[in-house]
Short mmCIF file of C-alpha atoms and ligand atoms in Angstrom, two decimals:
data_model
loop_
_atom_site.label_atom_id
_atom_site.label_comp_id
_atom_site.label_asym_id
_atom_site.label_seq_id
_atom_site.Cartn_x
_atom_site.Cartn_y
_atom_site.Cartn_z
CA MET A 1 -21.46 3.02 10.76
CA SER A 2 -19.46 3.06 13.97
CA HIS A 3 -18.31 5.92 16.12
CA TYR A 4 -15.11 5.56 18.15
CA LEU A 5 -14.15 7.65 21.16
CA ASN A 6 -10.62 8.33 22.35
CA TYR A 7 -9.03 5.77 24.67
CA VAL A 8 -7.54 7.64 27.65
CA GLY A 9 -6.64 6.32 31.10
CA GLY A 10 -8.29 2.98 30.30
CA GLU A 11 -11.67 4.60 29.42
CA TRP A 12 -13.35 5.39 26.10
CA VAL A 13 -13.98 9.14 26.31
CA ALA A 14 -15.33 11.94 24.11
CA ALA A 15 -13.07 14.81 23.10
CA THR A 16 -13.72 18.20 24.65
CA SER A 17 -14.31 19.76 21.21
CA GLY A 18 -17.69 18.03 20.90
CA THR A 19 -17.02 17.54 17.16
CA LYS A 20 -16.45 14.43 15.05
CA HIS A 21 -14.31 13.49 12.07
CA GLU A 22 -15.98 11.52 9.26
CA HIS A 23 -14.09 8.74 7.48
CA PHE A 24 -15.04 8.13 3.83
CA ASN A 25 -14.20 5.04 1.78
CA PRO A 26 -11.63 6.03 -0.89
CA ALA A 27 -13.05 3.33 -3.21
CA ASN A 28 -16.48 4.97 -2.91
CA PRO A 29 -16.27 8.37 -1.20
CA SER A 30 -20.05 8.68 -0.87
CA VAL A 31 -19.88 6.00 1.87
CA CYS A 32 -19.04 7.20 5.39
CA VAL A 33 -17.32 4.28 7.13
CA GLY A 34 -17.43 5.75 10.61
CA THR A 35 -16.51 8.69 12.79
CA THR A 36 -13.84 9.52 15.37
CA GLU A 37 -13.25 12.38 17.78
CA ASN A 38 -11.64 15.71 16.92
CA SER A 39 -9.46 16.10 19.98
CA THR A 40 -8.11 19.31 21.47
CA SER A 41 -4.81 20.07 23.20
CA GLU A 42 -6.68 19.73 26.55
CA ASP A 43 -7.51 16.12 25.61
CA VAL A 44 -3.82 15.55 24.92
CA ASP A 45 -2.91 17.06 28.31
CA GLN A 46 -5.27 14.60 30.01
CA ALA A 47 -3.81 11.63 28.09
CA ILE A 48 -0.30 12.67 29.09
CA ILE A 49 -1.33 12.98 32.76
CA GLU A 50 -2.73 9.41 32.57
CA ALA A 51 0.40 8.09 30.86
CA LYS A 52 2.65 9.79 33.41
CA GLN A 53 0.73 8.26 36.32
CA ALA A 54 0.67 4.82 34.72
CA PHE A 55 4.45 4.94 34.14
CA VAL A 56 5.07 4.69 37.90
CA ASN A 57 3.79 1.09 38.11
CA TRP A 58 4.36 -0.05 34.52
CA LYS A 59 8.13 0.50 34.69
CA GLU A 60 8.24 -1.57 37.90
CA MET A 61 6.39 -4.53 36.39
CA SER A 62 8.52 -7.49 35.36
CA PRO A 63 9.41 -7.22 31.66
CA VAL A 64 8.39 -10.87 31.37
CA ALA A 65 4.88 -9.97 32.60
CA ARG A 66 4.77 -7.04 30.20
CA GLY A 67 5.72 -9.50 27.45
CA GLU A 68 2.78 -11.74 28.38
CA ILE A 69 0.40 -8.85 27.70
CA LEU A 70 1.98 -8.26 24.29
CA ARG A 71 1.70 -11.98 23.50
CA LYS A 72 -2.00 -11.89 24.41
CA ALA A 73 -2.45 -8.84 22.18
CA ALA A 74 -0.82 -10.80 19.32
CA ASP A 75 -3.33 -13.65 19.78
CA LEU A 76 -6.26 -11.24 19.84
CA LEU A 77 -5.02 -9.41 16.77
CA GLU A 78 -4.89 -12.71 14.90
CA GLN A 79 -8.39 -13.64 16.06
CA ASP A 80 -9.74 -10.26 14.86
CA VAL A 81 -7.75 -10.21 11.60
CA GLN A 82 -10.79 -10.10 9.30
CA ASP A 83 -12.58 -7.36 11.21
CA ILE A 84 -9.53 -5.11 11.61
CA ALA A 85 -8.37 -5.66 8.02
CA GLU A 86 -11.82 -4.85 6.61
CA MET A 87 -11.92 -1.62 8.59
CA ALA A 88 -8.47 -0.62 7.30
CA THR A 89 -9.43 -1.43 3.69
CA LYS A 90 -12.66 0.56 3.90
CA GLU A 91 -10.93 3.46 5.59
CA MET A 92 -7.78 3.85 3.46
CA GLY A 93 -8.30 1.69 0.38
CA LYS A 94 -5.50 -0.86 0.62
CA ARG A 95 -6.59 -4.29 -0.69
CA LEU A 96 -8.02 -6.70 1.87
CA VAL A 97 -5.27 -9.22 1.20
CA GLU A 98 -2.74 -6.48 1.99
CA THR A 99 -4.47 -5.29 5.17
CA LYS A 100 -4.86 -8.88 6.38
CA GLY A 101 -1.14 -9.41 5.79
CA GLU A 102 -0.44 -6.24 7.71
CA VAL A 103 -2.53 -7.29 10.73
CA LEU A 104 -0.72 -10.65 10.84
CA ARG A 105 2.57 -8.85 10.61
CA GLY A 106 1.46 -6.73 13.59
CA ALA A 107 0.94 -9.95 15.55
CA MET A 108 4.41 -11.15 14.55
CA ILE A 109 5.96 -7.87 15.75
CA LEU A 110 4.12 -8.16 19.09
CA ARG A 111 5.41 -11.72 19.57
CA TYR A 112 8.96 -10.61 18.75
CA TYR A 113 8.83 -7.84 21.38
CA ALA A 114 7.09 -10.09 23.92
CA GLN A 115 10.32 -12.12 23.85
CA GLU A 116 12.41 -8.98 24.34
CA GLY A 117 11.13 -9.01 27.92
CA MET A 118 13.39 -12.03 28.52
CA ARG A 119 16.58 -10.62 27.04
CA LYS A 120 19.45 -8.87 28.78
CA MET A 121 19.06 -5.19 29.56
CA GLY A 122 22.57 -4.32 30.63
CA GLU A 123 26.20 -5.40 30.88
CA LEU A 124 28.72 -6.10 33.58
CA LEU A 125 31.85 -4.02 32.91
CA PRO A 126 35.44 -4.23 34.18
CA SER A 127 36.35 -1.44 36.61
CA MET A 128 39.64 0.28 37.31
CA ASN A 129 38.80 0.01 41.00
CA PRO A 130 38.97 -3.65 42.12
CA GLN A 131 36.40 -2.92 44.86
CA ASN A 132 33.83 -1.76 42.32
CA THR A 133 31.07 -3.71 40.66
CA LEU A 134 30.45 -1.65 37.52
CA TYR A 135 27.51 -2.27 35.24
CA SER A 136 25.20 -0.58 32.77
CA MET A 137 21.45 -1.01 32.70
CA ARG A 138 18.86 0.17 30.24
CA VAL A 139 15.95 2.13 31.71
CA PRO A 140 12.71 3.38 30.12
CA LEU A 141 12.36 7.02 29.10
CA GLY A 142 8.88 7.83 30.46
CA VAL A 143 5.95 9.03 28.33
CA VAL A 144 6.52 8.47 24.61
CA SER A 145 4.48 10.22 21.90
CA CYS A 146 3.83 7.97 18.89
CA ILE A 147 2.75 9.89 15.78
CA THR A 148 1.96 7.64 12.83
CA PRO A 149 0.98 7.88 9.13
CA TRP A 150 -2.01 6.36 7.33
CA ASN A 151 -0.22 4.07 4.88
CA PHE A 152 0.50 1.22 7.35
CA PRO A 153 -2.25 1.87 9.90
CA VAL A 154 -1.55 -1.34 11.86
CA ALA A 155 2.11 -2.34 11.45
CA ILE A 156 3.79 1.05 11.96
CA PRO A 157 1.95 1.92 15.20
CA ILE A 158 2.66 -1.57 16.53
CA TRP A 159 6.34 -1.49 15.62
CA LYS A 160 6.58 1.75 17.63
CA MET A 161 4.30 0.85 20.56
CA ALA A 162 5.45 -2.73 21.14
CA PRO A 163 9.10 -1.80 21.85
CA ALA A 164 8.07 1.35 23.75
CA LEU A 165 5.88 -0.77 26.04
CA ILE A 166 8.12 -3.79 26.55
CA TYR A 167 10.99 -1.58 27.70
CA GLY A 168 8.70 0.03 30.31
CA ASN A 169 7.54 3.29 28.71
CA THR A 170 3.94 4.47 28.54
CA VAL A 171 2.46 5.77 25.30
CA VAL A 172 0.20 8.46 23.94
CA TRP A 173 -0.59 7.61 20.33
CA LYS A 174 -1.89 9.92 17.62
CA PRO A 175 -2.66 8.02 14.41
CA ALA A 176 -3.12 9.80 11.08
CA GLN A 177 -6.60 11.27 11.01
CA GLU A 178 -7.36 9.18 7.90
CA THR A 179 -7.00 5.93 9.86
CA GLY A 180 -8.50 6.70 13.28
CA LEU A 181 -11.05 3.87 13.06
CA THR A 182 -8.42 1.19 12.53
CA ALA A 183 -6.44 2.77 15.38
CA ALA A 184 -9.42 2.42 17.73
CA LYS A 185 -9.63 -1.29 16.88
CA ILE A 186 -5.96 -1.72 17.80
CA ALA A 187 -6.48 0.12 21.10
CA GLU A 188 -9.38 -2.28 21.80
CA VAL A 189 -7.01 -5.21 21.29
CA PHE A 190 -4.56 -3.84 23.86
CA GLU A 191 -7.42 -3.15 26.27
CA LYS A 192 -8.69 -6.75 25.94
CA ALA A 193 -5.14 -8.06 26.35
CA GLY A 194 -5.13 -6.57 29.86
CA LEU A 195 -2.85 -3.56 29.46
CA PRO A 196 -3.17 -1.55 32.71
CA LYS A 197 -5.10 1.73 32.55
CA GLY A 198 -3.17 4.68 31.15
CA VAL A 199 -0.27 2.64 29.73
CA LEU A 200 -1.54 3.18 26.18
CA ASN A 201 -3.66 6.21 25.33
CA LEU A 202 -5.17 6.95 21.92
CA VAL A 203 -6.04 10.52 20.97
CA ASN A 204 -7.56 11.10 17.53
CA GLY A 205 -7.39 14.42 15.75
CA SER A 206 -5.42 16.69 13.46
CA GLY A 207 -1.66 16.94 13.22
CA SER A 208 -1.60 20.68 13.82
CA THR A 209 -3.55 20.44 17.11
CA VAL A 210 -3.11 16.95 18.58
CA GLY A 211 0.26 16.12 16.98
CA ASN A 212 1.69 19.48 17.90
CA ALA A 213 0.52 19.21 21.53
CA LEU A 214 2.17 15.78 21.76
CA VAL A 215 5.43 17.23 20.51
CA GLU A 216 5.49 20.32 22.71
CA HIS A 217 4.27 18.91 26.04
CA LYS A 218 6.86 19.17 28.84
CA ASP A 219 6.02 15.73 30.26
CA VAL A 220 6.74 13.88 27.02
CA SER A 221 10.23 12.36 27.12
CA ALA A 222 10.51 11.12 23.53
CA ILE A 223 8.74 11.39 20.18
CA THR A 224 8.70 8.63 17.58
CA PHE A 225 7.35 9.86 14.25
CA THR A 226 6.82 8.32 10.82
CA GLY A 227 5.54 10.56 8.05
CA SER A 228 6.51 13.27 5.62
CA ASN A 229 9.83 15.13 5.59
CA GLN A 230 8.03 18.44 5.97
CA VAL A 231 6.33 17.48 9.27
CA GLY A 232 9.40 15.54 10.41
CA ARG A 233 11.58 18.65 10.12
CA LEU A 234 9.11 20.67 12.18
CA ILE A 235 8.99 18.01 14.90
CA ALA A 236 12.79 17.78 15.00
CA SER A 237 13.18 21.52 15.51
CA LYS A 238 10.64 21.52 18.36
CA ALA A 239 12.16 18.43 19.97
CA VAL A 240 15.63 19.97 19.90
CA ALA A 241 14.32 23.18 21.46
CA THR A 242 12.90 21.26 24.43
CA ASN A 243 15.67 18.60 24.55
CA LYS A 244 13.38 15.64 23.83
CA LYS A 245 14.66 12.45 22.29
CA PHE A 246 13.21 12.06 18.79
CA GLN A 247 13.08 9.50 16.01
CA LEU A 248 11.97 10.31 12.46
CA GLU A 249 11.29 7.84 9.65
CA LEU A 250 10.48 9.85 6.55
CA GLY A 251 10.05 9.68 2.78
CA GLY A 252 11.85 7.75 0.08
CA LYS A 253 12.59 7.83 -3.66
CA ASN A 254 13.77 4.28 -3.94
CA PRO A 255 15.78 3.17 -6.98
CA VAL A 256 16.12 -0.17 -8.73
CA VAL A 257 19.13 -0.86 -10.98
CA VAL A 258 18.85 -3.52 -13.69
CA LEU A 259 22.04 -4.81 -15.32
CA GLU A 260 22.50 -6.83 -18.53
CA ASP A 261 23.29 -10.03 -16.60
CA ALA A 262 20.09 -9.90 -14.50
CA ASP A 263 17.16 -12.29 -14.69
CA LEU A 264 15.05 -9.78 -16.61
CA ASP A 265 11.72 -11.52 -16.02
CA LEU A 266 12.30 -11.47 -12.26
CA ALA A 267 13.53 -7.88 -12.36
CA ALA A 268 10.48 -6.71 -14.34
CA LYS A 269 8.06 -8.58 -12.06
CA LEU A 270 9.61 -7.23 -8.85
CA THR A 271 10.03 -3.71 -10.22
CA VAL A 272 6.31 -3.57 -11.06
CA GLU A 273 5.33 -5.15 -7.72
CA GLY A 274 7.72 -2.86 -5.85
CA THR A 275 6.11 0.17 -7.50
CA MET A 276 2.45 -0.79 -7.53
CA LYS A 277 1.88 -2.77 -4.32
CA GLN A 278 -0.35 -0.78 -1.98
CA THR A 279 -0.94 1.55 -4.93
CA GLY A 280 2.61 2.85 -4.53
CA GLN A 281 1.90 4.19 -1.05
CA ARG A 282 4.82 2.59 0.74
CA CYS A 283 7.81 4.58 1.91
CA THR A 284 9.97 1.79 0.44
CA ALA A 285 8.06 1.65 -2.88
CA THR A 286 10.15 1.56 -6.06
CA SER A 287 9.89 4.87 -7.89
CA ARG A 288 12.88 4.95 -10.26
CA VAL A 289 14.41 2.16 -12.34
CA TYR A 290 17.83 2.57 -13.98
CA VAL A 291 18.27 0.22 -16.92
CA VAL A 292 21.53 -0.26 -18.85
CA GLU A 293 21.09 0.57 -22.54
CA SER A 294 21.99 -2.88 -23.92
CA ILE A 295 18.79 -4.34 -22.43
CA TYR A 296 16.68 -1.19 -22.23
CA GLU A 297 14.16 -2.02 -25.00
CA GLN A 298 13.80 -5.62 -23.91
CA PHE A 299 13.27 -4.68 -20.25
CA LYS A 300 10.73 -1.98 -21.15
CA GLU A 301 8.60 -4.56 -22.97
CA LYS A 302 8.71 -6.87 -19.97
CA LEU A 303 7.66 -4.04 -17.65
CA VAL A 304 4.64 -3.28 -19.85
CA GLU A 305 3.69 -6.98 -20.04
CA LYS A 306 3.71 -7.15 -16.24
CA VAL A 307 1.90 -3.90 -15.53
CA LYS A 308 -0.89 -4.89 -17.94
CA GLU A 309 -1.78 -7.73 -15.56
CA ILE A 310 -2.88 -5.25 -12.86
CA LYS A 311 -6.61 -4.94 -12.26
CA THR A 312 -7.58 -1.77 -10.45
CA GLY A 313 -10.70 -1.56 -8.29
CA ASP A 314 -12.21 -1.72 -4.80
CA GLY A 315 -9.74 -3.61 -2.62
CA MET A 316 -12.57 -5.60 -1.02
CA GLN A 317 -12.95 -7.55 -4.31
CA GLU A 318 -10.77 -10.63 -4.57
CA ASP A 319 -9.80 -10.30 -8.25
CA VAL A 320 -8.57 -6.72 -7.82
CA THR A 321 -4.78 -6.35 -7.69
CA MET A 322 -4.51 -2.60 -7.04
CA GLY A 323 -6.80 -0.45 -4.88
CA PRO A 324 -7.47 3.31 -4.95
CA VAL A 325 -5.12 5.89 -3.47
CA ALA A 326 -6.07 6.71 0.09
CA SER A 327 -7.73 10.13 -0.15
CA SER A 328 -8.70 12.99 -2.44
CA LYS A 329 -5.54 14.76 -1.30
CA GLN A 330 -3.42 11.79 -2.47
CA PHE A 331 -5.39 11.66 -5.71
CA ASP A 332 -4.66 15.34 -6.44
CA THR A 333 -0.98 14.98 -5.54
CA VAL A 334 -0.40 11.89 -7.69
CA THR A 335 -2.33 13.18 -10.73
CA SER A 336 -0.49 16.50 -10.56
CA TYR A 337 2.86 14.65 -10.57
CA ILE A 338 1.72 12.69 -13.64
CA ALA A 339 0.83 15.97 -15.39
CA LYS A 340 4.20 17.42 -14.37
CA GLY A 341 6.02 14.40 -15.82
CA THR A 342 4.41 14.98 -19.22
CA GLU A 343 4.99 18.76 -19.05
CA GLU A 344 8.70 18.23 -18.38
CA GLY A 345 9.09 15.96 -21.42
CA ALA A 346 8.83 12.39 -20.11
CA ASN A 347 6.70 9.98 -22.19
CA ILE A 348 3.94 7.84 -20.76
CA LEU A 349 4.78 4.23 -21.54
CA TYR A 350 1.70 2.90 -19.77
CA GLY A 351 -1.31 4.31 -17.88
CA GLY A 352 -1.32 7.95 -16.77
CA LYS A 353 -5.05 8.50 -16.37
CA ALA A 354 -7.49 8.75 -13.51
CA LEU A 355 -10.11 6.00 -13.69
CA LYS A 356 -13.62 7.37 -13.67
CA GLY A 357 -17.08 6.16 -14.59
CA GLU A 358 -19.77 4.18 -12.85
CA GLU A 359 -17.70 1.06 -12.25
CA TYR A 360 -15.29 3.19 -10.18
CA SER A 361 -18.03 4.78 -7.97
CA GLY A 362 -16.26 8.16 -7.89
CA GLY A 363 -13.33 6.54 -6.05
CA TYR A 364 -9.74 7.75 -6.09
CA PHE A 365 -8.49 5.38 -8.77
CA ILE A 366 -5.44 6.04 -10.92
CA GLU A 367 -3.99 3.76 -13.60
CA PRO A 368 -0.66 2.14 -12.81
CA THR A 369 1.67 4.52 -14.64
CA ILE A 370 5.10 4.10 -16.20
CA PHE A 371 7.10 7.00 -17.64
CA GLU A 372 10.09 6.62 -19.96
CA ASN A 373 12.57 9.15 -21.34
CA VAL A 374 12.99 10.37 -17.80
CA THR A 375 16.12 12.17 -16.63
CA ASN A 376 17.33 12.58 -13.07
CA GLU A 377 16.64 16.33 -13.25
CA MET A 378 12.89 15.89 -13.76
CA THR A 379 10.52 16.41 -10.84
CA ILE A 380 9.12 12.87 -11.15
CA ALA A 381 12.65 11.49 -10.66
CA LYS A 382 13.39 13.73 -7.69
CA GLU A 383 10.33 14.10 -5.49
CA GLU A 384 8.44 11.43 -3.58
CA ILE A 385 5.14 10.83 -5.41
CA PHE A 386 3.67 8.20 -3.07
CA GLY A 387 1.49 6.71 -5.78
CA PRO A 388 1.53 4.06 -8.56
CA VAL A 389 4.08 5.83 -10.76
CA LEU A 390 7.43 4.54 -12.05
CA ALA A 391 10.17 6.52 -13.83
CA VAL A 392 12.32 4.49 -16.25
CA ILE A 393 15.78 5.94 -16.84
CA LYS A 394 18.29 4.70 -19.43
CA VAL A 395 21.97 4.58 -18.35
CA ALA A 396 25.21 3.60 -20.10
CA ASP A 397 26.51 1.21 -17.45
CA TYR A 398 26.50 0.12 -13.80
CA GLN A 399 28.60 3.06 -12.57
CA GLU A 400 26.28 5.62 -14.13
CA ALA A 401 23.27 3.79 -12.66
CA LEU A 402 24.81 3.82 -9.17
CA ASP A 403 25.74 7.51 -9.39
CA GLN A 404 22.25 8.47 -10.52
CA ALA A 405 20.53 6.19 -8.01
CA ASN A 406 22.50 7.92 -5.23
CA ASP A 407 21.82 11.39 -6.62
CA THR A 408 18.86 12.14 -4.33
CA MET A 409 18.22 13.66 -0.92
CA TYR A 410 16.53 10.39 0.13
CA GLY A 411 18.21 7.16 1.24
CA LEU A 412 15.63 4.64 2.37
CA SER A 413 15.99 1.51 0.23
CA ALA A 414 17.62 0.45 -3.06
CA SER A 415 17.74 -2.73 -5.17
CA LEU A 416 20.12 -4.17 -7.72
CA PHE A 417 19.25 -6.95 -10.16
CA THR A 418 22.37 -8.77 -11.33
CA SER A 419 24.08 -12.16 -11.34
CA ASN A 420 27.52 -10.56 -10.93
CA LEU A 421 28.75 -11.04 -7.37
CA ASP A 422 31.38 -8.27 -7.54
CA LYS A 423 28.83 -5.70 -8.62
CA ALA A 424 26.41 -6.92 -5.95
CA PHE A 425 29.00 -6.38 -3.21
CA HIS A 426 30.02 -3.04 -4.70
CA PHE A 427 26.37 -1.93 -4.65
CA ILE A 428 25.88 -3.08 -1.06
CA LYS A 429 28.90 -0.97 -0.04
CA ASN A 430 28.21 2.09 -2.14
CA SER A 431 24.46 2.47 -2.36
CA GLU A 432 23.43 5.37 -0.11
CA ALA A 433 20.41 3.62 1.38
CA GLY A 434 19.56 2.22 4.79
CA MET A 435 18.20 -0.99 3.26
CA VAL A 436 19.73 -2.72 0.23
CA GLN A 437 18.33 -5.64 -1.72
CA ILE A 438 20.04 -7.80 -4.30
CA ASN A 439 17.58 -9.45 -6.72
CA GLY A 440 14.67 -8.38 -4.52
CA GLU A 441 12.13 -5.55 -4.53
CA THR A 442 12.79 -2.31 -2.64
CA GLY A 443 10.02 -2.89 -0.10
CA GLY A 444 9.76 -5.41 2.67
CA ALA A 445 10.75 -5.56 6.31
CA GLU A 446 11.12 -8.31 8.89
CA PRO A 447 10.39 -7.68 12.60
CA GLN A 448 13.87 -8.80 13.73
CA ALA A 449 15.82 -6.62 11.24
CA PRO A 450 16.67 -2.93 11.75
CA PHE A 451 14.48 -0.70 9.56
CA GLY A 452 15.25 2.86 8.49
CA GLY A 453 16.94 5.16 6.05
CA MET A 454 20.00 7.30 5.45
CA LYS A 455 20.28 10.95 4.37
CA GLU A 456 16.94 12.79 4.64
CA SER A 457 14.88 9.59 4.94
CA SER A 458 15.56 9.26 8.64
CA SER A 459 16.93 10.96 11.73
CA GLY A 460 19.46 8.13 11.84
CA THR A 461 17.91 5.88 14.46
CA ARG A 462 16.51 2.47 13.49
CA GLU A 463 13.17 0.85 14.22
CA GLN A 464 12.33 -2.83 14.78
CA GLY A 465 14.55 -5.68 15.89
CA GLN A 466 16.90 -5.13 18.78
CA ALA A 467 17.88 -1.80 17.24
CA ALA A 468 14.71 -0.38 18.84
CA VAL A 469 16.22 -0.64 22.32
CA GLU A 470 18.55 2.24 21.42
CA PHE A 471 15.70 4.67 21.00
CA PHE A 472 13.25 3.51 23.63
CA THR A 473 15.67 3.27 26.56
CA ALA A 474 18.46 5.28 28.18
CA TYR A 475 21.63 3.88 29.74
CA LYS A 476 22.17 4.11 33.46
CA THR A 477 25.69 3.29 34.63
CA VAL A 478 26.00 1.90 38.14
CA ALA A 479 29.07 1.51 40.35
CA ILE A 480 28.82 -0.31 43.67
CA THR A 481 31.83 -0.07 45.92
CA SER A 482 32.19 -2.78 48.56
CA PHE A 483 34.83 -2.71 51.27
CA LEU A 484 34.99 -6.25 52.55
P1 NAD B 1 2.29 13.31 7.37
O1 NAD B 1 3.63 13.84 7.71
O2 NAD B 1 1.34 14.22 6.70
O3 NAD B 1 1.54 12.81 8.70
C1 NAD B 1 2.13 11.87 9.57
C2 NAD B 1 1.55 12.07 10.97
O4 NAD B 1 1.96 13.35 11.47
C3 NAD B 1 0.02 12.09 11.01
O5 NAD B 1 -0.43 11.46 12.17
C4 NAD B 1 -0.29 13.57 11.04
O6 NAD B 1 -1.55 13.87 11.57
C5 NAD B 1 0.84 14.08 11.93
N1 NAD B 1 1.13 15.52 11.83
C6 NAD B 1 0.84 16.35 10.79
N2 NAD B 1 1.24 17.61 11.10
C7 NAD B 1 1.79 17.56 12.34
C8 NAD B 1 2.40 18.53 13.19
N3 NAD B 1 2.50 19.80 12.84
N4 NAD B 1 2.88 18.12 14.39
C9 NAD B 1 2.79 16.82 14.77
N5 NAD B 1 2.22 15.87 14.00
C10 NAD B 1 1.72 16.22 12.80
O7 NAD B 1 2.53 11.97 6.54
P2 NAD B 1 1.43 11.00 5.90
O8 NAD B 1 0.87 11.67 4.69
O9 NAD B 1 0.51 10.49 6.94
O10 NAD B 1 2.35 9.75 5.45
C11 NAD B 1 3.03 9.70 4.25
C12 NAD B 1 4.51 9.97 4.45
O11 NAD B 1 5.04 9.05 5.42
C13 NAD B 1 5.33 9.72 3.20
O12 NAD B 1 6.28 10.74 3.04
C14 NAD B 1 6.02 8.39 3.48
O13 NAD B 1 7.21 8.17 2.77
C15 NAD B 1 6.25 8.49 4.94
N6 NAD B 1 6.46 7.15 5.52
C16 NAD B 1 7.72 6.80 5.92
C17 NAD B 1 7.96 5.53 6.44
C18 NAD B 1 9.35 5.13 6.94
O14 NAD B 1 9.44 4.21 7.72
N7 NAD B 1 10.40 5.80 6.49
C19 NAD B 1 6.93 4.60 6.53
C20 NAD B 1 5.66 4.99 6.09
C21 NAD B 1 5.43 6.27 5.60
#
């Protein structure tokens, strides 16, 4: 069992609280995987002081040299893939194949942003004054607070920190308390890659103490947050009050629409994968499927055929295709939504039970669950469940499916399965989601493509790709007047 300290000012240091947080394996909660520090607001103050000091030199370093450090970090991440992925699986339950994929994706994101150091950071503009040279340049913001969730413990922090760093900011990072061990391994990678002291600081601890201190501190210039809508709203109100730049990526309730002309086998396969991958704990996971009535019965059968193939168990085992949910809190939330679905009149088509008994070692296992006879008014069709639960909803036609798919406060991703080009283009235009897929599952992101939602799924900024420059830099406009 390992214990990890905070990483502040280039040193591994204990928190001033003198207390530790224990991390238990969700596949077998009697096993303590390791411990991290319970930090205080004083520890956050110190990390921000270090980040502020480090900013002075880091912003002056050539972006190409900063990129070299990110490239080195990518190499090291790849070398350590097994070790980091195993830690993430033991700490939050995601299958090893999924955590390995996530670590490799982290390396890909680092390489993408390493290259950003060689791209243009401004524009020459025409001026009304012929003696003026007028141009814009992008400058870093200063100290950026990165507050991240547990469900992608490697990729999300990296897709925030890599752009923050390449554009010249320094970072104080608070990972979700559930995934502090994996976070420490990532900080080690950056340390080994040669990041100067204080450029990246890791402070483990609770949201209410550490997260809050990172939001309220006067020397923080910007906050990038991924997590729940409830916490996101709180952060936004505090950021507005102190005029900090903020970015929120929040929850989803992502719909799939299946039309009569779709490849039904593909649609069933990708609807089940979209729902059940990572045990449904992806912000882009499929949670509602709208099926036109002419193919409803046929599609339902295909969904059940596919979901039956899932084998639930400890994600360290190779034959397992779905791991536990990440914590007892998640277990209680998901099982209470399943109970609510039944209470409100939906029928369980498949699954619905918690998996207990010796073979499950007291872990937080839940059967992959499909509800039918669901209406848009039911809680399971409205609220984010963040677990392996799918609501199947029968609709008369495409228009009704689109209207119902859009009838939600969320707007992260949406998919349509069809072979009709007109309907595909109509859906692309009219689906109220930040990411739209035709004949693909609702999840999935590539490092070069903007990622984010509409409506209450996002504050409207975008992460990843070149879109990230908008958040992590400010414009400076320069006019030079010459008289010769
Ligand atoms: P959460 O909101 O509970 O926690 C997210 C982070 O915020 C954690 O680090 C937590 O400690 C911190 N936090 C909690 N209270 C805080 C406070 N008062 N001040 C500052 N920080 C605080 O979310 P979670 O349970 O870790 O993650 C699940 C949620 O994240 C889901 O709603 C999911 O949809 C969302 N998510 C969204 C995306 C996206 O890109 N849109 C991606 C992944 C997850």
